[in-house]
Amino acid sequence: MEIVLRGGRILDPQRRIDRIGDLIIRNGVIHELVWEPHAVSPSSQTRVIDVTGKWVVPAWVDMHVHLREPGEEYKETIMTGTAAAVAGGFGAVACMPNTKPVNDCAAVTSFITRRAFEQGHCHVYPVAAISKGLKGEELAEFGELREAGAVAVSDDGRPVMNAALMRRALEYAKAFDLLVITHAEETALSQGGHMHEGVMSTRLGLQGIPAAAEAVMIARDVLLAELTGGRLHVAHVSTEASVWILREAKRRGIPVTCETAPHYFTLTDEFVEGFDTVYKVNPPLRTRRDVEAIKEALADGTIDVIATDHAPHSLLEKDTEFQDAANGMIGLESALPLVLNLIEEGVGDPLDILAKVTWNPSKILGIPFGSLRKGAPAHITIIDPNAEHVIDPETFQSKGRNCPFRGWSVKGRAVMTLVNGLVRYPFP
């Protein structure tokens, strides 16, 4: 089977390539890149796809999603979550362990990988728990989890409050070449909070979560990473202080990487003014100053990755009082135009910004994505950067409708996603 993607703008952040050309896929791998468009003479068996005016990029990788299966299939399943992923331009996702039961043993990890193989629209890489039951008391069996297919460990949704346990996690994970993803939150500071602590929380009468609740824990874990040499990745960075600590850590050569999410460089705590629970997320939406700090960190490379923290909920969890509502918002099908907007704003050039959703997360997770190199698996996203549309969650593949960008007019969308050389979106 041969596919020719003809006449597109080929962008490969790994090798800093940005040229017009044809990309040839043969038997599921990238066979050749031809820099003279239309020079290829296809056979009668070749499928030729005209991508003139489109971007041909490595399939996007989201290293932070919640697929809810097993246990909460009424919110999302591996089938619907991965359908949302390919519709949003993602060819791979890493799913967090706070399922029911928790992914803290080989049996659950194996279930996820098997279900993804049977029903998934894209590759799924499980992130297993650091501690058994996410209780922060006893480490999970990292060796078994690694053997079952886990690519990282995290207690995402809950911080590991015990510093000694976190130290052992970094040491233990290092032995199995596992990444440790930290949910940075000092609960003694955040407990009881519903939004960012500041002027807006005071005006609304809601108990706030100070920015220091995140930064304090990042500082602790950075020091533990320096002590142990274990690979640390900080999830959903949202504050100016966090960025400052991470920038200094990288300057010192500590093995730490980090991510942020589109809502942290797009929204502020002012959106909470109407008490709409769609804006309730953990960590909370921050101030305009924090948003600008996140953009600066994206620009200077302090923040390596953009992930969505896709967290679908049903009306049961969201259609309630703000104080009682669940944290989280969906993001797989709204992320692409928000990420491309960073290019429009001048935060970075296309290759720099695309690296944060392709090569960088692939490299950090150690998975075979993020490259258009000859011989690489043909995981490819085709983007129409000029497609103007209005975000409508009612058309999403995800079961979740808790999208804060409903009704936003945006530009740019995925028009095709290929995984292993097969067109997985648009759906057959």
C-alpha positions as a LaTeX table, in Angstrom:
\begin{tabular}{lrrr}
\hline
Residue & $x$ (\AA) & $y$ (\AA) & $z$ (\AA) \\
\hline
Met1 & 0.00 & 0.00 & 0.00 \\
Glu2 & 1.44 & 3.35 & $-1.04$ \\
Ile3 & 0.18 & 6.86 & $-0.23$ \\
Val4 & 1.61 & 10.07 & $-1.65$ \\
Leu5 & 0.91 & 13.28 & 0.27 \\
Arg6 & 1.42 & 15.75 & $-2.54$ \\
Gly7 & 2.51 & 19.37 & $-2.42$ \\
Gly8 & 2.21 & 20.07 & 1.32 \\
Arg9 & 4.34 & 22.20 & 3.64 \\
Ile10 & 6.38 & 19.54 & 5.41 \\
Leu11 & 7.33 & 20.54 & 8.95 \\
Asp12 & 9.61 & 18.23 & 10.94 \\
Pro13 & 10.61 & 19.86 & 14.25 \\
Gln14 & 13.10 & 17.12 & 15.10 \\
Arg15 & 15.30 & 17.97 & 12.11 \\
Arg16 & 14.26 & 21.62 & 11.70 \\
Ile17 & 12.82 & 20.95 & 8.24 \\
Asp18 & 10.27 & 23.39 & 6.78 \\
Arg19 & 9.89 & 22.84 & 3.02 \\
Ile20 & 7.29 & 22.21 & 0.34 \\
Gly21 & 7.40 & 18.68 & $-0.99$ \\
Asp22 & 5.83 & 15.27 & $-1.43$ \\
Leu23 & 5.86 & 12.66 & 1.30 \\
Ile24 & 5.63 & 9.02 & 0.26 \\
Ile25 & 4.28 & 6.34 & 2.62 \\
Arg26 & 4.83 & 2.70 & 1.81 \\
Asn27 & 3.74 & $-0.23$ & 3.96 \\
Gly28 & 3.11 & 1.94 & 7.00 \\
Val29 & 6.46 & 3.73 & 7.10 \\
Ile30 & 7.80 & 6.94 & 5.61 \\
His31 & 9.45 & 5.81 & 2.42 \\
Glu32 & 10.75 & 9.05 & 1.00 \\
Leu33 & 10.57 & 12.85 & 1.09 \\
Val34 & 10.78 & 14.53 & $-2.31$ \\
Trp35 & 11.50 & 18.24 & $-2.39$ \\
Glu36 & 10.31 & 18.75 & $-5.94$ \\
Pro37 & 6.51 & 18.67 & $-5.69$ \\
His38 & 4.69 & 16.60 & $-8.26$ \\
Ala39 & 7.94 & 14.93 & $-9.39$ \\
Val40 & 6.74 & 11.54 & $-8.15$ \\
Ser41 & 5.02 & 9.35 & $-10.74$ \\
Pro42 & 2.54 & 7.23 & $-8.80$ \\
Ser43 & 1.48 & 3.81 & $-9.91$ \\
Ser44 & $-2.15$ & 2.86 & $-10.44$ \\
Gln45 & $-2.14$ & 1.31 & $-6.95$ \\
Thr46 & $-1.01$ & 4.51 & $-5.26$ \\
Arg47 & $-3.42$ & 6.71 & $-3.36$ \\
Val48 & $-2.50$ & 10.34 & $-4.06$ \\
Ile49 & $-3.76$ & 12.94 & $-1.60$ \\
Asp50 & $-3.40$ & 16.58 & $-2.62$ \\
Val51 & $-2.33$ & 18.52 & 0.50 \\
Thr52 & $-1.44$ & 21.79 & $-1.24$ \\
Gly53 & $-1.78$ & 24.63 & 1.26 \\
Lys54 & $-1.78$ & 22.21 & 4.20 \\
Trp55 & 0.85 & 21.40 & 6.81 \\
Val56 & 2.24 & 17.86 & 6.94 \\
Val57 & 3.60 & 17.30 & 10.46 \\
Pro58 & 4.38 & 14.36 & 12.75 \\
Ala59 & 1.23 & 13.11 & 14.45 \\
Trp60 & 0.67 & 14.99 & 17.67 \\
Val61 & 1.34 & 13.28 & 20.99 \\
Asp62 & $-0.65$ & 14.11 & 24.13 \\
Met63 & 1.23 & 12.85 & 27.16 \\
His64 & $-1.53$ & 13.70 & 29.65 \\
Val65 & $-5.10$ & 12.47 & 29.16 \\
His66 & $-7.77$ & 10.74 & 31.23 \\
Leu67 & $-9.56$ & 8.00 & 29.29 \\
Arg68 & $-11.70$ & 6.93 & 32.30 \\
Glu69 & $-11.66$ & 3.24 & 31.34 \\
Pro70 & $-11.78$ & 1.02 & 33.32 \\
Gly71 & $-14.41$ & 2.10 & 35.78 \\
Glu72 & $-16.01$ & 5.32 & 34.57 \\
Glu73 & $-17.07$ & 4.46 & 31.05 \\
Tyr74 & $-20.08$ & 6.77 & 31.34 \\
Lys75 & $-17.57$ & 9.66 & 31.12 \\
Glu76 & $-15.25$ & 8.29 & 28.43 \\
Thr77 & $-13.97$ & 5.02 & 27.02 \\
Ile78 & $-10.74$ & 4.11 & 25.33 \\
Met79 & $-12.72$ & 3.96 & 22.07 \\
Thr80 & $-14.30$ & 7.42 & 22.40 \\
Gly81 & $-11.22$ & 9.01 & 23.91 \\
Thr82 & $-8.96$ & 7.83 & 21.10 \\
Ala83 & $-11.59$ & 8.85 & 18.52 \\
Ala84 & $-11.42$ & 12.32 & 20.05 \\
Ala85 & $-7.64$ & 12.16 & 19.89 \\
Val86 & $-7.36$ & 11.46 & 16.16 \\
Ala87 & $-10.09$ & 14.01 & 15.42 \\
Gly88 & $-7.91$ & 16.53 & 17.21 \\
Gly89 & $-4.76$ & 15.53 & 15.31 \\
Phe90 & $-3.22$ & 13.25 & 17.94 \\
Gly91 & $-1.74$ & 9.90 & 16.95 \\
Ala92 & $-0.79$ & 8.86 & 20.48 \\
Val93 & $-1.91$ & 9.57 & 24.02 \\
Ala94 & $-0.57$ & 8.68 & 27.44 \\
Cys95 & $-3.39$ & 7.95 & 29.88 \\
Met96 & $-3.27$ & 8.69 & 33.59 \\
Pro97 & $-3.76$ & 5.98 & 36.23 \\
Asn98 & $-6.69$ & 7.36 & 38.24 \\
Thr99 & $-9.12$ & 4.82 & 36.82 \\
Lys100 & $-11.35$ & 2.50 & 38.84 \\
Pro101 & $-9.56$ & 0.30 & 39.75 \\
Val102 & $-6.40$ & 2.39 & 39.83 \\
Asn103 & $-3.76$ & 1.39 & 37.31 \\
Asp104 & $-1.29$ & 0.27 & 39.96 \\
Cys105 & $-0.78$ & $-3.34$ & 38.86 \\
Ala106 & 0.14 & $-5.25$ & 35.73 \\
Ala107 & $-3.41$ & $-6.58$ & 35.29 \\
Val108 & $-4.88$ & $-3.09$ & 34.81 \\
Thr109 & $-2.01$ & $-1.91$ & 32.62 \\
Ser110 & $-2.43$ & $-4.99$ & 30.43 \\
Phe111 & $-6.19$ & $-4.40$ & 30.23 \\
Ile112 & $-5.63$ & $-0.86$ & 28.95 \\
Thr113 & $-3.06$ & $-1.89$ & 26.34 \\
Arg114 & $-5.24$ & $-4.78$ & 25.18 \\
Arg115 & $-8.40$ & $-2.67$ & 24.96 \\
Ala116 & $-6.48$ & 0.04 & 23.11 \\
Phe117 & $-5.23$ & $-2.52$ & 20.60 \\
Glu118 & $-8.75$ & $-3.90$ & 20.09 \\
Gln119 & $-10.77$ & $-0.67$ & 20.05 \\
Gly120 & $-8.43$ & 2.29 & 20.00 \\
His121 & $-8.11$ & 4.66 & 17.08 \\
Cys122 & $-4.55$ & 5.63 & 18.00 \\
His123 & $-1.69$ & 4.39 & 20.16 \\
Val124 & $-2.29$ & 4.45 & 23.91 \\
Tyr125 & 0.60 & 4.47 & 26.38 \\
Pro126 & $-0.44$ & 3.78 & 29.98 \\
Val127 & 0.96 & 5.83 & 32.84 \\
Ala128 & 0.83 & 3.67 & 35.96 \\
Ala129 & 0.53 & 4.79 & 39.56 \\
Ile130 & 3.48 & 5.70 & 41.74 \\
Ser131 & 1.78 & 4.40 & 44.86 \\
Lys132 & $-0.69$ & 1.60 & 45.42 \\
Gly133 & $-4.23$ & 2.95 & 45.22 \\
Leu134 & $-2.84$ & 6.49 & 44.75 \\
Lys135 & $-2.67$ & 6.61 & 48.54 \\
Gly136 & 0.89 & 7.85 & 48.78 \\
Glu137 & 1.81 & 5.16 & 51.29 \\
Glu138 & 3.47 & 2.27 & 49.42 \\
Leu139 & 5.18 & 2.15 & 46.04 \\
Ala140 & 3.60 & 0.13 & 43.24 \\
Glu141 & 5.61 & $-2.64$ & 41.57 \\
Phe142 & 7.41 & $-0.61$ & 38.92 \\
Gly143 & 9.13 & $-3.59$ & 37.27 \\
Glu144 & 5.86 & $-5.40$ & 36.64 \\
Leu145 & 4.20 & $-2.22$ & 35.42 \\
Arg146 & 7.06 & $-1.52$ & 33.01 \\
Glu147 & 6.90 & $-5.06$ & 31.67 \\
Ala148 & 3.13 & $-4.73$ & 31.17 \\
Gly149 & 3.57 & $-1.61$ & 29.03 \\
Ala150 & 3.70 & 1.40 & 31.34 \\
Val151 & 5.88 & 4.25 & 30.05 \\
Ala152 & 5.80 & 6.39 & 33.20 \\
Val153 & 4.45 & 6.53 & 36.74 \\
Ser154 & 2.35 & 9.24 & 38.35 \\
Asp155 & $-0.23$ & 9.74 & 41.08 \\
Asp156 & $-1.77$ & 12.46 & 38.91 \\
Gly157 & $-4.74$ & 14.07 & 40.58 \\
Arg158 & $-2.99$ & 13.63 & 43.90 \\
Pro159 & 0.46 & 14.73 & 45.01 \\
Val160 & 2.87 & 12.34 & 46.70 \\
Met161 & 2.99 & 14.17 & 50.02 \\
Asn162 & 5.60 & 11.91 & 51.62 \\
Ala163 & 8.98 & 13.24 & 50.48 \\
Ala164 & 10.77 & 10.03 & 51.40 \\
Leu165 & 8.35 & 8.01 & 49.27 \\
Met166 & 8.89 & 10.41 & 46.36 \\
Arg167 & 12.64 & 9.98 & 46.73 \\
Arg168 & 12.26 & 6.19 & 46.59 \\
Ala169 & 9.97 & 6.53 & 43.58 \\
Leu170 & 12.61 & 8.50 & 41.67 \\
Glu171 & 15.32 & 6.00 & 42.61 \\
Tyr172 & 13.15 & 2.96 & 41.85 \\
Ala173 & 11.89 & 4.38 & 38.55 \\
Lys174 & 15.44 & 5.10 & 37.45 \\
Ala175 & 16.24 & 1.40 & 37.71 \\
Phe176 & 13.45 & 0.62 & 35.21 \\
Asp177 & 13.98 & 3.70 & 33.00 \\
Leu178 & 10.55 & 5.02 & 33.95 \\
Leu179 & 9.64 & 8.68 & 33.93 \\
Val180 & 8.13 & 10.06 & 37.16 \\
Ile181 & 5.35 & 12.58 & 36.48 \\
Thr182 & 4.55 & 14.73 & 39.48 \\
His183 & 1.22 & 16.37 & 40.30 \\
Ala184 & 2.67 & 19.36 & 42.13 \\
Glu185 & 0.37 & 20.45 & 44.92 \\
Glu186 & 1.08 & 21.12 & 48.58 \\
Thr187 & $-2.27$ & 20.10 & 50.05 \\
Ala188 & $-1.70$ & 21.91 & 53.34 \\
Leu189 & $-1.90$ & 25.10 & 51.27 \\
Ser190 & $-4.53$ & 24.08 & 48.71 \\
Gln191 & $-6.95$ & 22.19 & 50.94 \\
Gly192 & $-10.48$ & 23.54 & 50.72 \\
Gly193 & $-9.69$ & 25.75 & 47.75 \\
His194 & $-11.85$ & 25.93 & 44.64 \\
Met195 & $-10.05$ & 28.48 & 42.45 \\
His196 & $-6.91$ & 30.60 & 42.34 \\
Glu197 & $-6.36$ & 32.67 & 45.48 \\
Gly198 & $-6.46$ & 36.35 & 44.58 \\
Val199 & $-8.68$ & 39.32 & 43.93 \\
Met200 & $-11.25$ & 37.28 & 42.02 \\
Ser201 & $-11.60$ & 34.58 & 44.70 \\
Thr202 & $-12.11$ & 37.30 & 47.31 \\
Arg203 & $-14.75$ & 39.01 & 45.19 \\
Leu204 & $-16.61$ & 35.73 & 44.60 \\
Gly205 & $-16.31$ & 34.54 & 48.17 \\
Leu206 & $-14.65$ & 31.28 & 47.15 \\
Gln207 & $-11.75$ & 29.84 & 49.09 \\
Gly208 & $-8.63$ & 30.14 & 46.98 \\
Ile209 & $-5.59$ & 28.02 & 46.18 \\
Pro210 & $-2.37$ & 30.09 & 46.32 \\
Ala211 & 0.15 & 29.83 & 43.51 \\
Ala212 & 2.66 & 28.77 & 46.14 \\
Ala213 & 0.80 & 25.47 & 46.60 \\
Glu214 & 2.16 & 24.41 & 43.22 \\
Ala215 & 5.58 & 26.05 & 43.36 \\
Val216 & 6.47 & 24.70 & 46.81 \\
Met217 & 5.97 & 21.12 & 45.67 \\
Ile218 & 7.87 & 21.66 & 42.44 \\
Ala219 & 10.80 & 22.99 & 44.44 \\
Arg220 & 10.77 & 19.89 & 46.64 \\
Asp221 & 10.60 & 17.47 & 43.73 \\
Val222 & 13.30 & 19.30 & 41.78 \\
Leu223 & 15.61 & 18.92 & 44.78 \\
Leu224 & 14.76 & 15.22 & 44.98 \\
Ala225 & 15.47 & 14.80 & 41.27 \\
Glu226 & 18.86 & 16.42 & 41.79 \\
Leu227 & 19.51 & 14.14 & 44.77 \\
Thr228 & 18.54 & 10.91 & 43.00 \\
Gly229 & 19.26 & 11.61 & 39.33 \\
Gly230 & 15.80 & 10.24 & 38.51 \\
Arg231 & 13.88 & 11.65 & 35.54 \\
Leu232 & 11.18 & 14.04 & 36.75 \\
His233 & 8.40 & 15.53 & 34.64 \\
Val234 & 6.15 & 18.22 & 36.12 \\
Ala235 & 2.55 & 18.09 & 34.94 \\
His236 & 0.29 & 21.05 & 34.11 \\
Val237 & 2.53 & 23.96 & 35.15 \\
Ser238 & 0.39 & 27.06 & 35.74 \\
Thr239 & 2.25 & 29.72 & 37.72 \\
Glu240 & 5.00 & 32.29 & 37.32 \\
Ala241 & 6.80 & 30.98 & 40.41 \\
Ser242 & 6.77 & 27.42 & 39.07 \\
Val243 & 8.36 & 28.59 & 35.84 \\
Trp244 & 11.05 & 30.44 & 37.75 \\
Ile245 & 11.98 & 27.31 & 39.73 \\
Leu246 & 11.99 & 25.08 & 36.66 \\
Arg247 & 14.10 & 27.53 & 34.66 \\
Glu248 & 16.71 & 27.56 & 37.40 \\
Ala249 & 16.59 & 23.75 & 37.71 \\
Lys250 & 17.30 & 23.35 & 34.02 \\
Arg251 & 20.14 & 25.85 & 34.23 \\
Arg252 & 21.67 & 23.64 & 36.92 \\
Gly253 & 21.38 & 20.56 & 34.72 \\
Ile254 & 18.81 & 18.75 & 36.86 \\
Pro255 & 16.95 & 16.07 & 34.83 \\
Val256 & 13.55 & 17.73 & 34.83 \\
Thr257 & 11.04 & 18.40 & 32.06 \\
Cys258 & 7.59 & 19.95 & 32.24 \\
Glu259 & 4.33 & 20.60 & 30.47 \\
Thr260 & 1.52 & 23.10 & 30.47 \\
Ala261 & $-1.97$ & 22.92 & 28.96 \\
Pro262 & $-3.79$ & 25.22 & 26.52 \\
His263 & $-6.11$ & 26.58 & 29.21 \\
Tyr264 & $-3.12$ & 27.84 & 31.21 \\
Phe265 & $-1.88$ & 30.03 & 28.35 \\
Thr266 & $-5.37$ & 31.02 & 27.16 \\
Leu267 & $-7.69$ & 31.55 & 30.15 \\
Thr268 & $-7.42$ & 33.45 & 33.44 \\
Asp269 & $-9.23$ & 33.23 & 36.78 \\
Glu270 & $-11.50$ & 36.06 & 35.60 \\
Phe271 & $-13.46$ & 33.46 & 33.61 \\
Val272 & $-14.69$ & 32.02 & 36.92 \\
Glu273 & $-16.68$ & 35.19 & 37.58 \\
Gly274 & $-19.95$ & 33.62 & 36.45 \\
Phe275 & $-19.43$ & 30.52 & 38.62 \\
Asp276 & $-19.52$ & 28.33 & 35.50 \\
Thr277 & $-18.11$ & 24.99 & 36.63 \\
Val278 & $-16.58$ & 24.31 & 33.22 \\
Tyr279 & $-13.75$ & 26.60 & 34.35 \\
Lys280 & $-13.05$ & 24.58 & 37.51 \\
Val281 & $-9.78$ & 22.73 & 37.05 \\
Asn282 & $-6.81$ & 21.65 & 39.17 \\
Pro283 & $-4.44$ & 23.47 & 39.25 \\
Pro284 & $-6.86$ & 26.38 & 38.91 \\
Leu285 & $-6.87$ & 29.04 & 36.21 \\
Arg286 & $-4.40$ & 31.73 & 37.23 \\
Thr287 & $-3.86$ & 35.46 & 36.67 \\
Arg288 & $-2.95$ & 37.35 & 33.52 \\
Arg289 & 0.61 & 37.68 & 34.89 \\
Asp290 & 0.86 & 33.89 & 35.22 \\
Val291 & $-0.47$ & 33.41 & 31.70 \\
Glu292 & 2.22 & 35.72 & 30.33 \\
Ala293 & 4.89 & 33.85 & 32.35 \\
Ile294 & 3.72 & 30.56 & 30.85 \\
Lys295 & 4.04 & 32.01 & 27.35 \\
Glu296 & 7.53 & 33.29 & 28.12 \\
Ala297 & 8.49 & 29.82 & 29.34 \\
Leu298 & 7.10 & 28.27 & 26.16 \\
Ala299 & 9.12 & 30.75 & 24.14 \\
Asp300 & 12.45 & 30.22 & 25.91 \\
Gly301 & 12.14 & 26.43 & 26.12 \\
Thr302 & 11.63 & 26.16 & 29.88 \\
Ile303 & 8.32 & 24.42 & 29.17 \\
Asp304 & 9.00 & 21.43 & 26.94 \\
Val305 & 5.53 & 20.10 & 26.21 \\
Ile306 & 1.95 & 21.16 & 25.66 \\
Ala307 & $-0.50$ & 18.49 & 26.88 \\
Thr308 & $-4.25$ & 18.78 & 27.21 \\
Asp309 & $-4.99$ & 17.14 & 30.59 \\
His310 & $-8.17$ & 15.97 & 28.82 \\
Ala311 & $-10.56$ & 15.26 & 31.70 \\
Pro312 & $-14.10$ & 14.37 & 30.62 \\
His313 & $-16.91$ & 14.56 & 33.16 \\
Ser314 & $-20.64$ & 14.03 & 32.90 \\
Leu315 & $-23.34$ & 16.49 & 33.94 \\
Leu316 & $-23.52$ & 14.62 & 37.24 \\
Glu317 & $-20.11$ & 15.99 & 38.18 \\
Lys318 & $-20.36$ & 19.42 & 36.55 \\
Asp319 & $-23.99$ & 20.60 & 36.70 \\
Thr320 & $-23.84$ & 21.53 & 40.37 \\
Glu321 & $-22.63$ & 24.23 & 42.75 \\
Phe322 & $-19.12$ & 25.45 & 41.99 \\
Gln323 & $-17.82$ & 24.24 & 45.35 \\
Asp324 & $-19.17$ & 20.73 & 44.69 \\
Ala325 & $-18.18$ & 20.38 & 41.04 \\
Ala326 & $-15.41$ & 18.08 & 39.85 \\
Asn327 & $-12.14$ & 19.51 & 38.58 \\
Gly328 & $-11.27$ & 19.12 & 34.92 \\
Met329 & $-12.04$ & 20.08 & 31.33 \\
Ile330 & $-11.73$ & 18.28 & 28.01 \\
Gly331 & $-9.09$ & 19.32 & 25.51 \\
Leu332 & $-8.27$ & 16.78 & 22.80 \\
Glu333 & $-10.56$ & 18.32 & 20.18 \\
Ser334 & $-9.97$ & 21.98 & 20.97 \\
Ala335 & $-6.21$ & 22.08 & 21.53 \\
Leu336 & $-4.94$ & 22.40 & 17.97 \\
Pro337 & $-6.18$ & 25.90 & 17.09 \\
Leu338 & $-5.16$ & 27.19 & 20.54 \\
Val339 & $-1.64$ & 25.84 & 20.06 \\
Leu340 & $-1.42$ & 27.30 & 16.55 \\
Asn341 & $-2.52$ & 30.63 & 17.98 \\
Leu342 & 0.80 & 30.76 & 19.86 \\
Ile343 & 2.47 & 31.00 & 16.45 \\
Glu344 & 0.10 & 33.80 & 15.42 \\
Glu345 & 0.97 & 35.65 & 18.63 \\
Gly346 & 4.70 & 35.28 & 17.98 \\
Val347 & 5.40 & 33.11 & 21.02 \\
Gly348 & 7.41 & 30.81 & 18.78 \\
Asp349 & 7.94 & 29.84 & 15.16 \\
Pro350 & 6.01 & 26.84 & 13.77 \\
Leu351 & 8.85 & 24.37 & 14.34 \\
Asp352 & 9.40 & 25.47 & 17.95 \\
Ile353 & 5.72 & 25.27 & 18.85 \\
Leu354 & 5.07 & 22.03 & 16.96 \\
Ala355 & 8.03 & 20.40 & 18.75 \\
Lys356 & 6.07 & 20.73 & 22.01 \\
Val357 & 3.28 & 18.50 & 20.72 \\
Thr358 & 5.34 & 16.10 & 18.59 \\
Trp359 & 9.05 & 15.45 & 19.12 \\
Asn360 & 9.43 & 16.65 & 22.71 \\
Pro361 & 6.73 & 14.45 & 24.31 \\
Ser362 & 7.87 & 11.50 & 22.18 \\
Lys363 & 11.45 & 11.92 & 23.34 \\
Ile364 & 10.46 & 12.31 & 26.99 \\
Leu365 & 8.24 & 9.21 & 26.92 \\
Gly366 & 10.64 & 7.22 & 24.74 \\
Ile367 & 8.03 & 6.30 & 22.13 \\
Pro368 & 8.44 & 6.01 & 18.33 \\
Phe369 & 6.61 & 9.22 & 17.40 \\
Gly370 & 7.51 & 12.77 & 16.52 \\
Ser371 & 9.61 & 12.33 & 13.38 \\
Leu372 & 9.17 & 12.44 & 9.61 \\
Arg373 & 12.52 & 10.77 & 9.05 \\
Lys374 & 12.75 & 8.18 & 6.27 \\
Gly375 & 12.01 & 4.76 & 7.71 \\
Ala376 & 10.01 & 6.09 & 10.68 \\
Pro377 & 6.46 & 4.83 & 11.30 \\
Ala378 & 4.05 & 6.94 & 9.27 \\
His379 & 2.31 & 8.74 & 12.14 \\
Ile380 & 1.26 & 11.97 & 10.46 \\
Thr381 & $-1.17$ & 14.83 & 10.99 \\
Ile382 & $-2.31$ & 17.05 & 8.13 \\
Ile383 & $-3.37$ & 20.51 & 9.26 \\
Asp384 & $-5.29$ & 23.22 & 7.48 \\
Pro385 & $-3.81$ & 26.24 & 9.28 \\
Asn386 & $-6.33$ & 28.64 & 7.76 \\
Ala387 & $-9.54$ & 26.72 & 8.44 \\
Glu388 & $-11.80$ & 29.04 & 10.40 \\
His389 & $-14.45$ & 27.41 & 12.54 \\
Val390 & $-16.43$ & 27.71 & 15.74 \\
Ile391 & $-15.71$ & 25.20 & 18.49 \\
Asp392 & $-18.82$ & 23.12 & 19.11 \\
Pro393 & $-18.50$ & 20.36 & 21.72 \\
Glu394 & $-21.77$ & 18.83 & 20.53 \\
Thr395 & $-19.86$ & 17.61 & 17.46 \\
Phe396 & $-17.00$ & 16.09 & 19.49 \\
Gln397 & $-16.13$ & 12.41 & 19.51 \\
Ser398 & $-15.46$ & 12.58 & 23.24 \\
Lys399 & $-18.32$ & 11.80 & 25.60 \\
Gly400 & $-17.31$ & 14.87 & 27.57 \\
Arg401 & $-18.93$ & 18.23 & 26.88 \\
Asn402 & $-17.07$ & 20.18 & 29.59 \\
Cys403 & $-15.20$ & 22.35 & 27.09 \\
Pro404 & $-14.47$ & 25.94 & 28.16 \\
Phe405 & $-13.97$ & 27.07 & 24.57 \\
Arg406 & $-17.54$ & 26.42 & 23.40 \\
Gly407 & $-18.52$ & 29.01 & 20.81 \\
Trp408 & $-15.01$ & 30.39 & 20.29 \\
Ser409 & $-14.14$ & 31.35 & 16.72 \\
Val410 & $-10.72$ & 29.86 & 15.97 \\
Lys411 & $-8.43$ & 29.15 & 13.04 \\
Gly412 & $-6.69$ & 25.86 & 12.21 \\
Arg413 & $-7.81$ & 22.25 & 12.43 \\
Ala414 & $-6.65$ & 18.72 & 11.72 \\
Val415 & $-8.07$ & 17.48 & 8.44 \\
Met416 & $-6.40$ & 14.06 & 8.47 \\
Thr417 & $-4.57$ & 11.87 & 11.00 \\
Leu418 & $-2.61$ & 8.82 & 9.93 \\
Val419 & $-1.33$ & 6.16 & 12.32 \\
Asn420 & 1.05 & 3.52 & 10.99 \\
Gly421 & 0.27 & 4.75 & 7.49 \\
Leu422 & $-3.48$ & 4.19 & 7.90 \\
Val423 & $-5.97$ & 7.03 & 7.72 \\
Arg424 & $-7.63$ & 7.06 & 11.15 \\
Tyr425 & $-9.29$ & 10.45 & 10.73 \\
Pro426 & $-11.48$ & 11.43 & 8.98 \\
Phe427 & $-13.20$ & 8.21 & 9.95 \\
Pro428 & $-13.82$ & 5.70 & 7.19 \\
\hline
\end{tabular}
